[in-house]
Coordinates of C-alpha atoms and ligand atoms in Angstrom, one line a residue:
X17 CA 0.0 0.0 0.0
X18 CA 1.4 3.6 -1.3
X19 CA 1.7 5.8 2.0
X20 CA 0.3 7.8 3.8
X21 CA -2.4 6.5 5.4
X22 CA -2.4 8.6 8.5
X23 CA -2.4 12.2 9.7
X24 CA 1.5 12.1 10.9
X25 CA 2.6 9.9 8.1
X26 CA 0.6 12.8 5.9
X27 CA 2.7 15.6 7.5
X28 CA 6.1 13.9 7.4
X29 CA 5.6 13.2 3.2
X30 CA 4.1 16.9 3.2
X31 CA 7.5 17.7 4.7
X32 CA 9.7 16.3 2.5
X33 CA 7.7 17.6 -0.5
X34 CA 6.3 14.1 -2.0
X35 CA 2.7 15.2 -1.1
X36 CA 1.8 18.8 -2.2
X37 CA -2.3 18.7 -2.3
X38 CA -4.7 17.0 -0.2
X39 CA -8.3 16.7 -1.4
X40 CA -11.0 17.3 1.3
X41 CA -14.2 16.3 0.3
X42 CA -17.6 15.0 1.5
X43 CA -19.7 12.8 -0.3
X44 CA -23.3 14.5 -1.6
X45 CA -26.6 13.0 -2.2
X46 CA -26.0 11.9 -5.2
X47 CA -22.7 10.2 -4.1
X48 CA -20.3 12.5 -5.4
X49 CA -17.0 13.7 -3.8
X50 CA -17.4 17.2 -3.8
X51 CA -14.8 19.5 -1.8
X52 CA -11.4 21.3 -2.4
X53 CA -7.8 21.3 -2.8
X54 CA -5.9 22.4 -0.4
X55 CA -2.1 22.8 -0.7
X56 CA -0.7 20.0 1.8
X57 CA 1.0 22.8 3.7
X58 CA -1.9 24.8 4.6
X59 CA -3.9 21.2 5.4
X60 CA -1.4 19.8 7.5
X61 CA -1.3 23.4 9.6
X62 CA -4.7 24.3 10.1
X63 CA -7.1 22.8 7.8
X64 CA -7.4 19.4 9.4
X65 CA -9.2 21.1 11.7
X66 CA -11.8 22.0 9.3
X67 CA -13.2 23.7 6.3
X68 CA -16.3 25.0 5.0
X69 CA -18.7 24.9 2.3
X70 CA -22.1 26.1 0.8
X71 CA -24.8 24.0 2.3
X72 CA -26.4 24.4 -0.6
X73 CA -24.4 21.3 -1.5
X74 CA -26.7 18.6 0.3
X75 CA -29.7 20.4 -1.3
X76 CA -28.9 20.5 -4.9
X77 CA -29.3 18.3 -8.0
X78 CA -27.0 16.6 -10.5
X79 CA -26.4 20.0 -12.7
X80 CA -26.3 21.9 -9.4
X81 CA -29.7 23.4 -9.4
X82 CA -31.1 25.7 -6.7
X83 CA -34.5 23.6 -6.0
X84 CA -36.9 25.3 -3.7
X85 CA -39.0 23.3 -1.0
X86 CA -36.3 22.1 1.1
X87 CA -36.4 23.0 5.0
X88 CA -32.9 22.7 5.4
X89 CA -31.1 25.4 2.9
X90 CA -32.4 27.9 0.1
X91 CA -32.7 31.0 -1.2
X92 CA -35.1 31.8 1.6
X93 CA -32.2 31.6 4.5
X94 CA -29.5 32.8 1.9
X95 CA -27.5 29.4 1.5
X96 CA -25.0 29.6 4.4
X97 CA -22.5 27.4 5.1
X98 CA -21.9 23.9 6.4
X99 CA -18.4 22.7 8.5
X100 CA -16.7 20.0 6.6
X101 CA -14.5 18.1 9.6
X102 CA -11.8 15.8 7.7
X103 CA -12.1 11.9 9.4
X104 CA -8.2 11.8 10.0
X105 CA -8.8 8.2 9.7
X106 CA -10.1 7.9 6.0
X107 CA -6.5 9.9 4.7
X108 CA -5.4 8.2 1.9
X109 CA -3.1 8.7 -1.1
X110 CA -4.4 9.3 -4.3
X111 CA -1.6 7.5 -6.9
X112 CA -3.2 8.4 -10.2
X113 CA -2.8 11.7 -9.1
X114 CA 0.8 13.2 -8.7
X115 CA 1.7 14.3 -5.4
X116 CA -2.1 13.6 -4.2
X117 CA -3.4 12.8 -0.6
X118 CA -7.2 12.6 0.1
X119 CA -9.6 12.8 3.4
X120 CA -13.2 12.2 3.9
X121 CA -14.9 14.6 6.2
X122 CA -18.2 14.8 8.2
X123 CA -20.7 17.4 6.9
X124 CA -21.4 19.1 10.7
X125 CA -23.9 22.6 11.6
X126 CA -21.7 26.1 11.1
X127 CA -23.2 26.6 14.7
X128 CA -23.8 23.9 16.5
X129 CA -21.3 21.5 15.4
X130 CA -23.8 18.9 15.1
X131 CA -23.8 16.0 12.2
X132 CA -26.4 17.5 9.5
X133 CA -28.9 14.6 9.7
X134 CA -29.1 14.4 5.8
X135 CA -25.5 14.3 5.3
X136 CA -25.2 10.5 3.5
X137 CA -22.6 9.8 5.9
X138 CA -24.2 10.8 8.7
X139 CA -27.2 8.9 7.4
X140 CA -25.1 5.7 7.9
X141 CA -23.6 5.9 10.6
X142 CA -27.0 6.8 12.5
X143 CA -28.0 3.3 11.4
X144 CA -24.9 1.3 12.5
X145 CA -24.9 3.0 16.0
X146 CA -28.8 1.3 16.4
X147 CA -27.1 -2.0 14.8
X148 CA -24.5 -1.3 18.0
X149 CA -27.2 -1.1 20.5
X150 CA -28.1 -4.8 19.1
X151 CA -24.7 -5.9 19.4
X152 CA -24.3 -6.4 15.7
X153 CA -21.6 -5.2 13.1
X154 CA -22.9 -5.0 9.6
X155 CA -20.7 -5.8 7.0
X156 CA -20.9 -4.9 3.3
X157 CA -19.9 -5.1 -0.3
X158 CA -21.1 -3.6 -2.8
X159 CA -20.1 -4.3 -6.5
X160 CA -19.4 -1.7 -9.0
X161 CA -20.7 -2.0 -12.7
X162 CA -20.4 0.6 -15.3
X163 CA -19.6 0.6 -19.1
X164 CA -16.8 2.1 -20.8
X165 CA -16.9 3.9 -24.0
X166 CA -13.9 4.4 -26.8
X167 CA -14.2 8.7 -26.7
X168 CA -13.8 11.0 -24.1
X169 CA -16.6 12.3 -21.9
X170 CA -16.1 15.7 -23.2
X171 CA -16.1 14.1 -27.1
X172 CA -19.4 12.5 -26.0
X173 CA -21.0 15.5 -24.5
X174 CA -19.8 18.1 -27.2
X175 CA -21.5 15.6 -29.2
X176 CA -24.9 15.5 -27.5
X177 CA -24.3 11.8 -26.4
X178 CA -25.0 10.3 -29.6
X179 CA -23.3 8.0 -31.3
X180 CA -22.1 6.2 -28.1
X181 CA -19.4 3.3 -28.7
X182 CA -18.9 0.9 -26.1
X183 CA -15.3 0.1 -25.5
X184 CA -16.0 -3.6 -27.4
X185 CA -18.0 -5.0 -29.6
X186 CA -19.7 -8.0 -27.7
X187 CA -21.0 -9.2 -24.6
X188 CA -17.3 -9.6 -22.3
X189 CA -19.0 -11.4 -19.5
X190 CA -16.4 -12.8 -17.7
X191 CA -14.2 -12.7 -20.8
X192 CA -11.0 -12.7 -20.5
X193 CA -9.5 -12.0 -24.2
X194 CA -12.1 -9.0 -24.7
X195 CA -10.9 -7.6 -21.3
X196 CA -7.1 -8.1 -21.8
X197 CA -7.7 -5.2 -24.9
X198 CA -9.5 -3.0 -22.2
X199 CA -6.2 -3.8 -19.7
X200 CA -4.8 -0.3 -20.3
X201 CA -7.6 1.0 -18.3
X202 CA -8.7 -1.8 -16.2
X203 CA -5.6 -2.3 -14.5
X204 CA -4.9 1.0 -13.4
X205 CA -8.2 1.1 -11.3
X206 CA -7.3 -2.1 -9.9
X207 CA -3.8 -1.2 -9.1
X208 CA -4.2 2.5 -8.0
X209 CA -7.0 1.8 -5.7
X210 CA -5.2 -1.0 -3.9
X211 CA -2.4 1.1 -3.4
X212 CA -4.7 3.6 -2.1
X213 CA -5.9 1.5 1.1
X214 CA -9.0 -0.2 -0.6
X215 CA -9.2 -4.3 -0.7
X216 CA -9.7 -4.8 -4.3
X217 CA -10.8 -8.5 -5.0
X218 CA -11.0 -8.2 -8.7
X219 CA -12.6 -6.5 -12.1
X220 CA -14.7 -9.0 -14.7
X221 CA -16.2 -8.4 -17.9
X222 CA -20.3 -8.0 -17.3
X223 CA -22.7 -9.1 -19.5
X224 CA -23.0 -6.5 -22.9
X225 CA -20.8 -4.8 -24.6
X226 CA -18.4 -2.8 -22.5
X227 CA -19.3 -3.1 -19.5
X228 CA -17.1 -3.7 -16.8
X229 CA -17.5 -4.8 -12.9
X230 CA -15.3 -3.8 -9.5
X231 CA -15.7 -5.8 -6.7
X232 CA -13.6 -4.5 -3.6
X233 CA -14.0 -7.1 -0.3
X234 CA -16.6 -6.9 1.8
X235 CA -16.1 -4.1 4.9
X236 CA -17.5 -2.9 7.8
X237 CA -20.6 -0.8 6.5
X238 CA -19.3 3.1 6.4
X239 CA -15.9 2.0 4.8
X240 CA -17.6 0.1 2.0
X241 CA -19.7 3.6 1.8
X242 CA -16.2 5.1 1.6
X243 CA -14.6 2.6 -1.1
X244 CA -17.7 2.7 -3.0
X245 CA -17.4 6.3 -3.5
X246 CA -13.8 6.8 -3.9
X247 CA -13.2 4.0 -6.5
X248 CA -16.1 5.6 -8.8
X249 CA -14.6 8.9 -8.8
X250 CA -11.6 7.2 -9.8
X251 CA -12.5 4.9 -12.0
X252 CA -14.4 8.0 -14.3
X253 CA -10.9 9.7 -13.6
X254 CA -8.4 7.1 -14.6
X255 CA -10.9 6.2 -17.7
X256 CA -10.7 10.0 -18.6
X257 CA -6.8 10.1 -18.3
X258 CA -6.8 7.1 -20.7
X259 CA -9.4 8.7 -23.1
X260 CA -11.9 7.4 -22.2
X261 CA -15.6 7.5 -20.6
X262 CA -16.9 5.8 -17.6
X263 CA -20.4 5.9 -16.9
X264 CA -22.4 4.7 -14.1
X265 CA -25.9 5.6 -15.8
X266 CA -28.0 2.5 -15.3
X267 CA -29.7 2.1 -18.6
X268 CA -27.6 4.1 -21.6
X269 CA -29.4 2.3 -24.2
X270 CA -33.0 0.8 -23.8
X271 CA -31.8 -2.7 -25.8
X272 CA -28.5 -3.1 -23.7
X273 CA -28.5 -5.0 -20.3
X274 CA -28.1 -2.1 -17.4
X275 CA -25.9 -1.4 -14.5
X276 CA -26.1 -2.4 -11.6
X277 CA -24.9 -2.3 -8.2
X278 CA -25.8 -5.3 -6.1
X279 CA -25.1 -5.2 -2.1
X280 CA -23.9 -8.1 -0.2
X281 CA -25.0 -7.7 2.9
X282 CA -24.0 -9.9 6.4
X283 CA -24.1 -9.1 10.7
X284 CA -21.3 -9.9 13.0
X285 CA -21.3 -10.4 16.7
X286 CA -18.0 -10.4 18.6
X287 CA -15.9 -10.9 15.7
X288 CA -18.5 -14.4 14.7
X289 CA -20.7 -14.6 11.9
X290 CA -24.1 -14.0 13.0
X291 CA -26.2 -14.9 10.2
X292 CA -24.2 -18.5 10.1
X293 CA -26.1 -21.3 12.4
X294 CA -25.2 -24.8 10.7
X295 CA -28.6 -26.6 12.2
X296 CA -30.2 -24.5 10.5
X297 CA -32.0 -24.6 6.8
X298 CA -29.3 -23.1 4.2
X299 CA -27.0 -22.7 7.4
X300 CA -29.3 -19.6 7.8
X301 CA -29.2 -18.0 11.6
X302 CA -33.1 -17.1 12.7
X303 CA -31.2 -12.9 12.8
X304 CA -30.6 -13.9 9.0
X305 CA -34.3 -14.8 8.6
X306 CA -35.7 -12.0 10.5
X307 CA -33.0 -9.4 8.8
X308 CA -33.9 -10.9 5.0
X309 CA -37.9 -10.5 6.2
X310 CA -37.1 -6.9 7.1
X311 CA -35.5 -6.2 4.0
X312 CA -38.5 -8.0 1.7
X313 CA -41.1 -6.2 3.6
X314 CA -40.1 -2.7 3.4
X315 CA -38.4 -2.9 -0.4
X316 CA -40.9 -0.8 -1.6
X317 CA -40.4 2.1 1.1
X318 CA -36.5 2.4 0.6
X319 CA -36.6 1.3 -3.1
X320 CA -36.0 4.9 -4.1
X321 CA -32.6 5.1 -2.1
X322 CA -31.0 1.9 -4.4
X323 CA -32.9 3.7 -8.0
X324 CA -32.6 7.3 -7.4
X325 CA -33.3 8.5 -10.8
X326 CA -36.1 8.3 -13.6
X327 CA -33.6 6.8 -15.4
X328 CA -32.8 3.7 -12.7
X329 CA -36.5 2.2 -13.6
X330 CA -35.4 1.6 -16.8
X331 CA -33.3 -0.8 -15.5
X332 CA -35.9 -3.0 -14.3
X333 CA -36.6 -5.2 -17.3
X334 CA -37.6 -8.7 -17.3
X335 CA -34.7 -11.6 -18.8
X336 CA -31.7 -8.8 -18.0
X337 CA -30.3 -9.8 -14.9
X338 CA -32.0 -7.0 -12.6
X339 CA -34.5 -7.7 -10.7
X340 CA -38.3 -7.0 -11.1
X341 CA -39.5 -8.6 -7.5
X342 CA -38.9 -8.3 -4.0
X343 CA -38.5 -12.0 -2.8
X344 CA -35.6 -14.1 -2.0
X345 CA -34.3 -16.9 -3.6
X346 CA -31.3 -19.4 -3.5
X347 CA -28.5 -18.9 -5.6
X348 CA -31.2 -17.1 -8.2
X349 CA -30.4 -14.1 -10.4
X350 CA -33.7 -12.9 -11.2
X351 CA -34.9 -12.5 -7.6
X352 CA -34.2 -9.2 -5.3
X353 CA -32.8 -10.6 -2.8
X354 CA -30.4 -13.8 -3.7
X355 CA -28.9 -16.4 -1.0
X356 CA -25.1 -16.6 -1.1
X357 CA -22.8 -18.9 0.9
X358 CA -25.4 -21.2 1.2
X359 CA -24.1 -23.5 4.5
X360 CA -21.2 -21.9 4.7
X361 CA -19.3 -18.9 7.7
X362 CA -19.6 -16.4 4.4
X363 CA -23.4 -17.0 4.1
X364 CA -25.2 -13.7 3.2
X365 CA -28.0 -11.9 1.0
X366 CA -27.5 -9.9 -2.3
X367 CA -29.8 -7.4 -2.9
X368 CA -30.0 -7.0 -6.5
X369 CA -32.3 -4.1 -6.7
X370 CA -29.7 -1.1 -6.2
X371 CA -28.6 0.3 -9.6
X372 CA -25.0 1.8 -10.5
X373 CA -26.4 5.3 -9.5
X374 CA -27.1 4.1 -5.9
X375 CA -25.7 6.4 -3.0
X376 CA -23.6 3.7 -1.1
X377 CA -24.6 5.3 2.3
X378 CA -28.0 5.9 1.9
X379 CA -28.9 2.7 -0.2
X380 CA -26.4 0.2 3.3
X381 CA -28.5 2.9 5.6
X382 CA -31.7 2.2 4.0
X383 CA -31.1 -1.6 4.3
X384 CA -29.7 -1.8 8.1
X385 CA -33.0 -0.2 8.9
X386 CA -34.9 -2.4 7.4
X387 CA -33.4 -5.4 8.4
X388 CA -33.0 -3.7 12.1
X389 CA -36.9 -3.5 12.3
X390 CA -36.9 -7.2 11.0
X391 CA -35.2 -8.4 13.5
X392 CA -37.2 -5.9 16.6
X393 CA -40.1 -7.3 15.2
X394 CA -39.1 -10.5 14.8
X395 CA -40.7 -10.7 11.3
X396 CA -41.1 -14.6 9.4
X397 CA -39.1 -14.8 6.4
X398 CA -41.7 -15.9 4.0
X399 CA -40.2 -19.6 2.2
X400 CA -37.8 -19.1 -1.2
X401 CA -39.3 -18.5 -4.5
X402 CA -37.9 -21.2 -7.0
X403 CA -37.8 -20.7 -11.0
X404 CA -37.9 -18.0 -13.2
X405 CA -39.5 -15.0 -10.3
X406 CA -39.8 -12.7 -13.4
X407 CA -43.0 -14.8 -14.5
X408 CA -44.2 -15.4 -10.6
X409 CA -47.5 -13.6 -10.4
X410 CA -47.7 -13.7 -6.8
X411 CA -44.4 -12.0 -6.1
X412 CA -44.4 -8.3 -5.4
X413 CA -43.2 -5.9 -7.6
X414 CA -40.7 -3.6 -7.2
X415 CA -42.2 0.2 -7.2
X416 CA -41.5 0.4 -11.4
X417 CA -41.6 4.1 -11.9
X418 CA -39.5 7.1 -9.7
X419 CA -43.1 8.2 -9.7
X420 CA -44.5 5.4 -7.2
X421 CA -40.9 4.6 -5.2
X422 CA -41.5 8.4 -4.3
X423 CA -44.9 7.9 -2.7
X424 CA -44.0 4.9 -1.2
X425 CA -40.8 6.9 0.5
X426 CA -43.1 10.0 1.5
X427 CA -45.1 7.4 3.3
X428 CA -42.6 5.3 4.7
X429 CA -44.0 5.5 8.4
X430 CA -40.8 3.0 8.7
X431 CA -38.7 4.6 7.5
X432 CA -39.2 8.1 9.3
X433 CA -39.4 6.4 12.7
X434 CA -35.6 5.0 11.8
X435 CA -33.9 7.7 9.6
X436 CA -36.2 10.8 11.0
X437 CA -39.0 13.0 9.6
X438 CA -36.2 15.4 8.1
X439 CA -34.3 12.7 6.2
X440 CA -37.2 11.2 4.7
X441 CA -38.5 14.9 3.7
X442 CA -35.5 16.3 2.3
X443 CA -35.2 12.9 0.2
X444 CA -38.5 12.9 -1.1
X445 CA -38.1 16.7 -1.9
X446 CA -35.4 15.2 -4.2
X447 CA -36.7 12.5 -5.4
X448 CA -40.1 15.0 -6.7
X449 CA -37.4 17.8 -8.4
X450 CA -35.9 14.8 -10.2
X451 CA -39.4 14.0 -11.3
X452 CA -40.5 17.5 -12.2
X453 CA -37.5 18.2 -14.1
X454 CA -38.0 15.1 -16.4
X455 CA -41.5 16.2 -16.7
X456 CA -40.5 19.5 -18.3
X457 CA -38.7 17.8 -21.2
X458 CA -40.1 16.9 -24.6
X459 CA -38.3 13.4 -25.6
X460 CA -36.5 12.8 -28.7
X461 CA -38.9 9.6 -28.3
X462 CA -42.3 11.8 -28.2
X463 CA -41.0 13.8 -31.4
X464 CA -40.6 10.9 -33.5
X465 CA -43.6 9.0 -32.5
X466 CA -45.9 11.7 -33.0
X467 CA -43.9 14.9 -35.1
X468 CA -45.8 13.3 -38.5
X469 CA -48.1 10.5 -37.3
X470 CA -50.8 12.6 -34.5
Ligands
LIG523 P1 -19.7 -14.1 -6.8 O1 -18.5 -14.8 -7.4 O2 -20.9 -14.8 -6.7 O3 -19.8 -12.7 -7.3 P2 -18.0 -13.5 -4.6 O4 -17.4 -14.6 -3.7 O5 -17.0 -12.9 -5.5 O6 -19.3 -14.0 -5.3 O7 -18.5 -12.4 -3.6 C1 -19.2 -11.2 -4.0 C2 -19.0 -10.2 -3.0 O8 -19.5 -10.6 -1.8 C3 -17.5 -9.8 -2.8 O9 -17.4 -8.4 -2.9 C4 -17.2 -10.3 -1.4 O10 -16.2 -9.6 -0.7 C5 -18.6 -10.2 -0.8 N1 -18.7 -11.1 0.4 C6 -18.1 -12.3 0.6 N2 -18.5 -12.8 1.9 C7 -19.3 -11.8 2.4 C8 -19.9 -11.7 3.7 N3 -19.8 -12.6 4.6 N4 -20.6 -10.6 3.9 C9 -20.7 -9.6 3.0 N5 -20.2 -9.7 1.8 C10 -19.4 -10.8 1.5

């Protein structure tokens, strides 16, 4: 592992000159790393201590829009400021990027000092303090798919995003000769995140035509949060230093398979696997049963935190891989929720709903709730599906439109008992903007169909 890794190792390197910038930055709603460059010298002197930004940053959109209705920020209290305090322990260098440290920080009140309860991070660790109180240690991993394309995002967007080329010309699932050509890209990620701290396990071909997957191991909850966001900044960076473009859109093309990002998900008491109990079905703990039942009942509250988009719904297609229903299954692919490590320590659910635009924080905070109040209640898992789910009638549905996973957050009585009546406003605020911005445009689509033919 490249160095540093820690605040004194930081200010010795700073020092001698091999580290000249630190990036300090938060992650934002939509998952971003947002933040600044400081010169090292300056960090390691004062800046540690903390920085500030616009609050308007935790109440904005993808093209940094100024919505109105949220309680929190606006034009209404003129947009102060938020304190950004740097976690000493997430420092990190950056090795694609010469001379580069980075550190996470907690988005806190200018005032009071307090976490702002909408702050992703803080969202997180709200919900693995509760797990705590239970005794319980989540862990997590959550796998990375995106596609890569032969231009440049700035070629792509000077060109209105048409004409988009994958990097290949064929499905490179689990290919290894298609993937070797896309090494000159591939294995920089792999390299410079490892060197940077995180436990990379391995990149894959997916199943279309350029389209790639990162799986880091699985972590304690907030660092998979952290590796999450940090390795899909970089990967979009490294891509772009290579000339290329990385996107994590979930659904670029309506006939090409989507991206997803599925969470493996499994508890831990005193170091022991707590969803492991060999007498049992599947070697399936009765916590496992009552955290999976948890999950499956309240999918359709916290479905909007794993497809945050209008876009993510079009990811939801039957015979692709992503899910359509919210049941469990063994060792199935085209349920939600899928059994891994049947009988084994390493037993554990996938949920398979969460797209490549998920927020890693929200999306792991969203699920430890739900599988907290599954195991409170002590809710029944109902018995495995079997088969193809996508042609079960009897299996729910997955809320199919931004539209209805909205409604179902806004009245998520669930979900504002564990994340709070102001999370589960200012998210809903989002998720209606998001919808009301779509609802202004007139498609490409609705222009064809109807320019000559109504
Ligand atoms: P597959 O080959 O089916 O994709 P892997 O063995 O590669 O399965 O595991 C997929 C992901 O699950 C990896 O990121 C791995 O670190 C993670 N994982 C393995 N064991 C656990 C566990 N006990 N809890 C949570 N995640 C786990």
């Amino acid at each position: 592992m490249t160095k540093p890794h820690d605040f004194e190792t930081l200010r010795t390197m700073v020092a001698s000159g091999e580290i000249d910038t630190v990036l300090v930055c938060f992650v934002d709603m939509q998952g971003r790393l947002m933040g600044k460059r400081f010169h090292a010298v300056n960090f390691v002197e004062t800046s540690f201590k903390e920085t500030h930004c616009c609050n308007y940053l935790l109440a904005t959109d993808l093209e940094m829009a100024t919505p109105s209705g949220y309680a929190s920020t606006g034009w209404q209290s003129g947009y102060g400021d938020y304190v950004m305090a740097p976690d000493l322990t997430t420092i990190r260098p950056l090795p694609w990027l010469e001379g580069t440290a980075m550190v996470l920080c907690d988005v806190l009140d200018h005032h009071t000092h307090e976490p702002i309860p909408h702050s992703p991070r803080a969202i997180l660790k709200k919900q693995i303090k509760r797990l705590e109180a239970h005794g319980l240690e989540a862990k997590m991993a959550t796998e990375l798919e995106f596609f890569l394309f032969t231009k440049t995002l700035d070629e792509i967007r000077k060109d209105d995003f048409r004409n988009l080329e994958p990097i290949s010309g064929y499905n490179q699932d689990y290919h290894i000769f298609q993937t070797t050509k896309e090494e000159g890209v591939m294995r920089p990620i792999r390299n410079h995140l490892f060197a940077a701290g995180l436990p990379i396990e391995n990149t894959k071909g997916e199943a279309e035509a350029g389209q790639e997957e990162l799986n880091i191991r699985y972590s304690p909850a907030l660092d998979c949060a952290d590796y999450h966001s940090i390795a899909k900044h970089a990967i979009k960076e490294i891509a772009w230093q290579h000339g290329h473009a990385a996107t994590f859109l979930p659904k670029w093309h309506k006939d090409r398979v989507g991206s997803s990002s599925h969470v493996h998900q499994s508890l831990w008491k005193n170091g022991e696997a707590a969803f492991f109990d060999k007498s049992q079905p599947h070697g399936m703990s009765k916590l496992m049963g009552h955290y999976m039942a948890g999950l499956i009942k309240y999918a359709p509250d916290y479905v909007y935190f794993l497809a945050p988009y209008v876009n993510s719904y079009k990811r939801f297609a039957k015979g692709t891989f992503a899910p359509t229903k919210t049941v469990w299954s063994v060792d199935n692919r085209t349920a939600g929720f899928r059994l891994c490590g049947e009988n084994t320590k390493g037993v554990r659910v996938e949920c398979r709903i969460g797209g490549s635009d998920l927020n890693p924080y929200l999306a792991q905070a969203a699920m430890l709730a739900a599988g907290i109040k599954g195991i409170e209640d002590v809710l029944a898992l109902p018995p495995a599906t079997t088969g193809d789910v996508y042609v079960d009638a009897q299996a729910a549905d997955i809320p199919q439109t931004l539209r209805a996973a909205t409604i179902t957050l806004r009245n998520s009585a669930f979900l504002r008992e564990a994340m709070g009546d102001d999370v589960v406003n200012h998210y809903t605020r989002a998720a209606e903007w998001e919808q009301e911005e779509f609802d202004r445009v007139v498609t490409d689509w609705e222009i064809a169909r109807g320019f000559e033919r109504a």
